[in-house]
Amino acid sequence: MRHLLHRISLLLILPVFAFALTAQNALSASRDRIEAFLTTTGFDVALESIALASASAPQMLGIDPEGFGSQWTRLTEEVFDTDDMHETAVAILEQTLSDEALNHAVEFYASDLGQRLVEAENASHLVEDDEAKQLEGQEIISDLVKSGSSRIESLKRMNSAIDASETSLRALQEIQLRFLLAASAAGVIDLQLDADGLRQMMKLNEPEMRQSLQLSALANAAYTYQDFSDADVDAYTKALEQPLMQEVYELLNAIQYEIMAMRFEELAARMAELRPAQDI
């Protein structure tokens, strides 16, 4: 599926799940069909790439992970266990994803265009050098601007369809908040602000963060779909704007962000186990 928070909320997800469990439980899909859905749409790879988000954790705390040597690698592999994250996603989707929404998404992503998109998205998800990907995407955007291409507007529409209610911004704030509070509770950092203070600070930084996310998403989309024609991009955008596809993405985004939040909380708590690496 689509990019992560460019490498990420219980408050956001509870209303989504509450609606889904009451309105869709009787029509939810079987586990086998969920597994097929994950593979066909590429969301299984998106889940695996959540582990790459752990690279941003030390930055949030002002800690250099290299000081912990191999302990850091081992810890992140344990916390961001792909099998566990996959199982969590499947368990939630079994209870929340309706057959109608599943069928609609699979029908599109199983098409020739859909499978080419999944292949490109999967490859983009697994690029570890996110900075290089962003720079290349920005160069593509710059070239599109110079040529007066309408493709930029299609990419903007595509990103809006994926995140119509600014879920990514609120999710990022919530994940950062939960991570910082968990790190403080574990004694990893000495936090000077309480939850309300952190929320207020994030609110002040919201305009800058919103713009940063939008620019990052645009560069990411430009990079990911660079080999697709304008007609393909327009067709994908229209498909993403369909109500059932919007329903699918709202649910998948919520699941993805909550898994990230839970994993970051666990990572913060377990960072207290780390000890500085000894030179040999």
Tab-separated table of C-alpha atoms in Angstrom:
chain	number	residue	atom	x	y	z
A	1	MET	CA	0.000	0.000	0.000
A	2	ARG	CA	1.047	3.641	0.251
A	3	HIS	CA	4.029	5.126	2.046
A	4	LEU	CA	4.315	5.265	5.813
A	5	LEU	CA	4.649	8.522	7.701
A	6	HIS	CA	7.703	8.933	5.581
A	7	ARG	CA	9.159	6.452	7.783
A	8	ILE	CA	3.598	6.729	13.247
A	9	SER	CA	-2.939	6.716	17.626
A	10	LEU	CA	-5.147	5.256	20.086
A	11	LEU	CA	-7.182	8.462	20.302
A	12	LEU	CA	-7.657	8.403	16.542
A	13	ILE	CA	-8.227	4.716	16.145
A	14	LEU	CA	-10.795	3.966	18.814
A	15	PRO	CA	-13.615	5.800	16.985
A	16	VAL	CA	-12.709	4.020	13.741
A	17	PHE	CA	-12.642	0.609	15.378
A	18	ALA	CA	-15.814	1.254	17.369
A	19	PHE	CA	-17.711	2.018	14.175
A	20	ALA	CA	-16.202	-0.899	12.304
A	21	LEU	CA	-16.883	-3.428	15.034
A	22	THR	CA	-20.534	-2.460	15.374
A	23	ALA	CA	-21.330	-1.902	11.721
A	24	GLN	CA	-19.180	-4.486	9.978
A	25	ASN	CA	-18.487	-7.355	12.347
A	26	ALA	CA	-21.168	-9.579	10.851
A	27	LEU	CA	-19.726	-9.055	7.389
A	28	SER	CA	-16.040	-9.292	8.248
A	29	ALA	CA	-13.753	-11.345	6.029
A	30	SER	CA	-12.121	-14.685	6.852
A	31	ARG	CA	-8.468	-14.991	7.812
A	32	ASP	CA	-7.493	-16.637	4.534
A	33	ARG	CA	-9.056	-13.821	2.561
A	34	ILE	CA	-7.372	-11.249	4.786
A	35	GLU	CA	-3.986	-12.848	4.114
A	36	ALA	CA	-4.680	-12.787	0.378
A	37	PHE	CA	-5.809	-9.171	0.674
A	38	LEU	CA	-2.558	-8.174	2.400
A	39	THR	CA	-0.454	-9.778	-0.314
A	40	THR	CA	-2.495	-8.476	-3.251
A	41	THR	CA	-2.575	-4.896	-1.989
A	42	GLY	CA	1.011	-4.855	-0.719
A	43	PHE	CA	0.014	-3.925	2.820
A	44	ASP	CA	2.051	-6.872	4.088
A	45	VAL	CA	5.228	-5.171	2.849
A	46	ALA	CA	4.078	-1.833	4.283
A	47	LEU	CA	3.834	-3.542	7.673
A	48	GLU	CA	7.327	-4.988	7.332
A	49	SER	CA	8.707	-1.547	6.513
A	50	ILE	CA	7.456	-0.194	9.850
A	51	ALA	CA	10.687	-1.565	11.283
A	52	LEU	CA	12.588	1.043	9.253
A	53	ALA	CA	10.806	3.741	11.268
A	54	SER	CA	12.839	2.719	14.321
A	55	ALA	CA	15.748	4.658	12.824
A	56	SER	CA	13.982	7.903	13.761
A	57	ALA	CA	13.586	6.940	17.441
A	58	PRO	CA	17.015	8.054	18.731
A	59	GLN	CA	16.628	11.434	16.992
A	60	MET	CA	13.457	12.131	18.961
A	61	LEU	CA	15.371	11.534	22.190
A	62	GLY	CA	18.673	13.102	21.211
A	63	ILE	CA	20.498	9.771	21.575
A	64	ASP	CA	23.150	8.278	19.287
A	65	PRO	CA	22.239	4.588	18.742
A	66	GLU	CA	25.796	3.772	17.669
A	67	GLY	CA	26.803	4.164	21.289
A	68	PHE	CA	24.914	0.950	22.069
A	69	GLY	CA	26.587	-1.121	19.356
A	70	SER	CA	24.852	-4.367	18.394
A	71	GLN	CA	22.445	-4.044	21.335
A	72	TRP	CA	20.434	-1.453	19.397
A	73	THR	CA	20.095	-3.679	16.342
A	74	ARG	CA	19.036	-6.631	18.473
A	75	LEU	CA	16.499	-4.555	20.410
A	76	THR	CA	14.840	-3.058	17.334
A	77	GLU	CA	14.632	-6.486	15.682
A	78	GLU	CA	12.853	-7.844	18.754
A	79	VAL	CA	10.490	-4.892	19.186
A	80	PHE	CA	9.651	-4.490	15.502
A	81	ASP	CA	9.145	-8.208	14.907
A	82	THR	CA	7.475	-8.458	11.505
A	83	ASP	CA	5.568	-11.658	12.334
A	84	ASP	CA	4.050	-10.074	15.441
A	85	MET	CA	3.072	-6.906	13.582
A	86	HIS	CA	1.543	-8.974	10.796
A	87	GLU	CA	-0.479	-11.036	13.286
A	88	THR	CA	-1.764	-7.876	14.986
A	89	ALA	CA	-2.917	-6.434	11.659
A	90	VAL	CA	-4.641	-9.653	10.605
A	91	ALA	CA	-6.441	-9.983	13.943
A	92	ILE	CA	-7.809	-6.432	13.670
A	93	LEU	CA	-8.756	-6.749	10.012
A	94	GLU	CA	-10.645	-9.975	10.716
A	95	GLN	CA	-12.944	-7.951	12.956
A	96	THR	CA	-13.153	-4.716	10.984
A	97	LEU	CA	-12.705	-5.159	7.217
A	98	SER	CA	-15.987	-5.795	5.404
A	99	ASP	CA	-16.215	-8.177	2.475
A	100	GLU	CA	-17.490	-5.336	0.297
A	101	ALA	CA	-14.477	-3.115	1.003
A	102	LEU	CA	-12.055	-6.053	0.695
A	103	ASN	CA	-13.491	-7.103	-2.668
A	104	HIS	CA	-13.363	-3.562	-3.998
A	105	ALA	CA	-9.696	-3.089	-3.065
A	106	VAL	CA	-8.603	-6.525	-4.284
A	107	GLU	CA	-10.404	-6.048	-7.606
A	108	PHE	CA	-8.396	-2.905	-8.296
A	109	TYR	CA	-5.022	-4.077	-6.985
A	110	ALA	CA	-5.306	-7.429	-8.771
A	111	SER	CA	-5.586	-5.623	-12.114
A	112	ASP	CA	-2.552	-5.091	-14.343
A	113	LEU	CA	-2.213	-1.464	-13.229
A	114	GLY	CA	-2.833	-2.422	-9.611
A	115	GLN	CA	-0.098	-5.048	-9.566
A	116	ARG	CA	2.391	-2.703	-11.218
A	117	LEU	CA	1.546	-0.108	-8.574
A	118	VAL	CA	1.994	-2.626	-5.762
A	119	GLU	CA	5.372	-3.666	-7.137
A	120	ALA	CA	6.521	-0.030	-7.246
A	121	GLU	CA	5.122	0.744	-3.795
A	122	ASN	CA	6.695	-2.338	-2.237
A	123	ALA	CA	10.077	-1.390	-3.678
A	124	SER	CA	9.687	2.172	-2.383
A	125	HIS	CA	8.701	0.982	1.102
A	126	LEU	CA	11.869	-1.041	1.443
A	127	VAL	CA	14.324	1.691	0.424
A	128	GLU	CA	16.305	2.219	3.616
A	129	ASP	CA	17.949	5.492	2.582
A	130	ASP	CA	14.876	7.684	2.979
A	131	GLU	CA	16.908	10.880	2.648
A	132	ALA	CA	18.194	9.861	-0.783
A	133	LYS	CA	14.665	8.905	-1.833
A	134	GLN	CA	13.359	12.280	-0.712
A	135	LEU	CA	16.080	14.146	-2.586
A	136	GLU	CA	15.380	12.245	-5.791
A	137	GLY	CA	11.654	12.865	-5.370
A	138	GLN	CA	12.269	16.578	-4.867
A	139	GLU	CA	14.334	16.692	-8.049
A	140	ILE	CA	11.490	15.047	-9.941
A	141	ILE	CA	9.034	17.603	-8.543
A	142	SER	CA	11.379	20.429	-9.555
A	143	ASP	CA	11.539	19.100	-13.121
A	144	LEU	CA	7.736	18.770	-13.247
A	145	VAL	CA	7.344	22.379	-12.102
A	146	LYS	CA	9.786	23.609	-14.746
A	147	SER	CA	7.934	21.737	-17.475
A	148	GLY	CA	4.547	22.971	-16.293
A	149	SER	CA	3.292	19.404	-15.857
A	150	SER	CA	-0.199	18.790	-14.483
A	151	ARG	CA	1.117	15.615	-12.845
A	152	ILE	CA	1.871	17.512	-9.625
A	153	GLU	CA	-1.824	18.247	-9.123
A	154	SER	CA	-2.648	14.569	-9.659
A	155	LEU	CA	-0.060	13.564	-7.060
A	156	LYS	CA	-1.496	16.124	-4.627
A	157	ARG	CA	-4.997	14.726	-5.216
A	158	MET	CA	-3.632	11.229	-4.679
A	159	ASN	CA	-2.124	12.160	-1.318
A	160	SER	CA	-5.303	13.983	-0.280
A	161	ALA	CA	-7.366	10.895	-1.089
A	162	ILE	CA	-5.126	8.798	1.148
A	163	ASP	CA	-5.179	11.256	4.036
A	164	ALA	CA	-8.424	13.193	3.588
A	165	SER	CA	-8.800	14.026	7.291
A	166	GLU	CA	-5.108	14.723	8.057
A	167	THR	CA	-4.810	11.462	9.965
A	168	SER	CA	-1.061	11.328	9.348
A	169	LEU	CA	-0.442	14.642	11.105
A	170	ARG	CA	-2.447	13.712	14.181
A	171	ALA	CA	-1.014	10.209	14.224
A	172	LEU	CA	2.545	11.512	14.073
A	173	GLN	CA	1.849	13.847	16.982
A	174	GLU	CA	0.269	11.043	19.000
A	175	ILE	CA	3.100	8.605	18.311
A	176	GLN	CA	5.731	11.163	19.279
A	177	LEU	CA	3.793	11.977	22.440
A	178	ARG	CA	3.396	8.357	23.471
A	179	PHE	CA	7.032	7.603	22.704
A	180	LEU	CA	8.355	10.545	24.712
A	181	LEU	CA	6.101	9.815	27.688
A	182	ALA	CA	7.089	6.132	27.652
A	183	ALA	CA	10.783	7.058	27.470
A	184	SER	CA	10.342	9.442	30.395
A	185	ALA	CA	8.503	6.821	32.458
A	186	ALA	CA	11.316	4.338	31.775
A	187	GLY	CA	13.941	6.854	32.900
A	188	VAL	CA	15.535	6.993	29.465
A	189	ILE	CA	15.106	10.782	29.266
A	190	ASP	CA	14.355	13.545	31.744
A	191	LEU	CA	11.218	15.123	30.301
A	192	GLN	CA	10.549	18.676	31.428
A	193	LEU	CA	6.974	18.831	30.094
A	194	ASP	CA	3.895	16.799	30.980
A	195	ALA	CA	1.458	15.443	28.374
A	196	ASP	CA	-0.531	18.688	28.215
A	197	GLY	CA	2.654	20.707	27.804
A	198	LEU	CA	3.850	18.440	24.999
A	199	ARG	CA	0.509	18.684	23.219
A	200	GLN	CA	0.626	22.471	23.449
A	201	MET	CA	4.130	22.552	22.011
A	202	MET	CA	3.087	20.243	19.163
A	203	LYS	CA	0.093	22.466	18.470
A	204	LEU	CA	2.402	25.464	18.060
A	205	ASN	CA	4.574	23.483	15.626
A	206	GLU	CA	1.586	22.100	13.721
A	207	PRO	CA	1.671	24.446	10.677
A	208	GLU	CA	5.339	23.696	10.047
A	209	MET	CA	4.807	19.956	10.569
A	210	ARG	CA	1.794	19.931	8.233
A	211	GLN	CA	3.767	21.593	5.463
A	212	SER	CA	6.712	19.259	6.009
A	213	LEU	CA	4.482	16.184	5.770
A	214	GLN	CA	2.793	17.455	2.621
A	215	LEU	CA	6.103	18.175	0.910
A	216	SER	CA	7.517	14.836	2.022
A	217	ALA	CA	4.447	12.974	0.770
A	218	LEU	CA	4.630	14.755	-2.587
A	219	ALA	CA	8.313	13.926	-3.051
A	220	ASN	CA	7.668	10.326	-2.008
A	221	ALA	CA	4.824	9.965	-4.505
A	222	ALA	CA	6.897	11.537	-7.283
A	223	TYR	CA	9.695	9.042	-6.589
A	224	THR	CA	7.442	6.005	-6.252
A	225	TYR	CA	5.390	6.578	-9.411
A	226	GLN	CA	8.086	8.097	-11.634
A	227	ASP	CA	7.885	5.244	-14.149
A	228	PHE	CA	4.108	5.483	-14.556
A	229	SER	CA	2.375	7.498	-17.249
A	230	ASP	CA	0.207	10.506	-16.447
A	231	ALA	CA	-2.815	8.420	-17.464
A	232	ASP	CA	-1.849	5.707	-14.964
A	233	VAL	CA	-1.391	8.260	-12.173
A	234	ASP	CA	-4.775	9.826	-12.970
A	235	ALA	CA	-6.445	6.402	-13.011
A	236	TYR	CA	-4.921	5.521	-9.632
A	237	THR	CA	-5.969	8.847	-8.156
A	238	LYS	CA	-9.570	8.339	-9.266
A	239	ALA	CA	-9.544	4.807	-7.839
A	240	LEU	CA	-8.290	6.083	-4.479
A	241	GLU	CA	-11.027	8.711	-4.356
A	242	GLN	CA	-13.790	6.094	-4.497
A	243	PRO	CA	-15.742	5.834	-1.182
A	244	LEU	CA	-14.982	2.138	-0.619
A	245	MET	CA	-11.277	2.674	-1.236
A	246	GLN	CA	-11.382	5.608	1.179
A	247	GLU	CA	-12.924	3.264	3.743
A	248	VAL	CA	-10.147	0.727	3.203
A	249	TYR	CA	-7.395	3.291	3.583
A	250	GLU	CA	-8.912	4.891	6.648
A	251	LEU	CA	-8.851	1.509	8.339
A	252	LEU	CA	-5.397	0.471	7.126
A	253	ASN	CA	-3.867	3.819	8.078
A	254	ALA	CA	-5.387	3.532	11.549
A	255	ILE	CA	-3.999	0.014	11.992
A	256	GLN	CA	-0.575	0.990	10.698
A	257	TYR	CA	-0.299	4.030	12.962
A	258	GLU	CA	-1.482	2.185	16.060
A	259	ILE	CA	1.001	-0.627	15.496
A	260	MET	CA	3.746	1.974	15.163
A	261	ALA	CA	2.634	3.749	18.334
A	262	MET	CA	2.581	0.512	20.331
A	263	ARG	CA	5.994	-0.533	19.029
A	264	PHE	CA	7.539	2.853	19.773
A	265	GLU	CA	6.154	2.718	23.318
A	266	GLU	CA	7.671	-0.722	23.800
A	267	LEU	CA	10.957	0.463	22.300
A	268	ALA	CA	11.063	3.409	24.720
A	269	ALA	CA	10.431	1.168	27.712
A	270	ARG	CA	13.086	-1.329	26.686
A	271	MET	CA	15.734	1.290	25.904
A	272	ALA	CA	16.292	1.374	29.658
A	273	GLU	CA	17.905	-2.080	29.249
A	274	LEU	CA	20.635	-0.729	26.950
A	275	ARG	CA	24.141	-0.089	28.173
A	276	PRO	CA	26.887	1.863	26.388
A	277	ALA	CA	28.985	-0.405	24.169
A	278	GLN	CA	32.497	-1.188	25.422
A	279	ASP	CA	35.477	-0.680	23.112
A	280	ILE	CA	37.534	-3.829	22.648
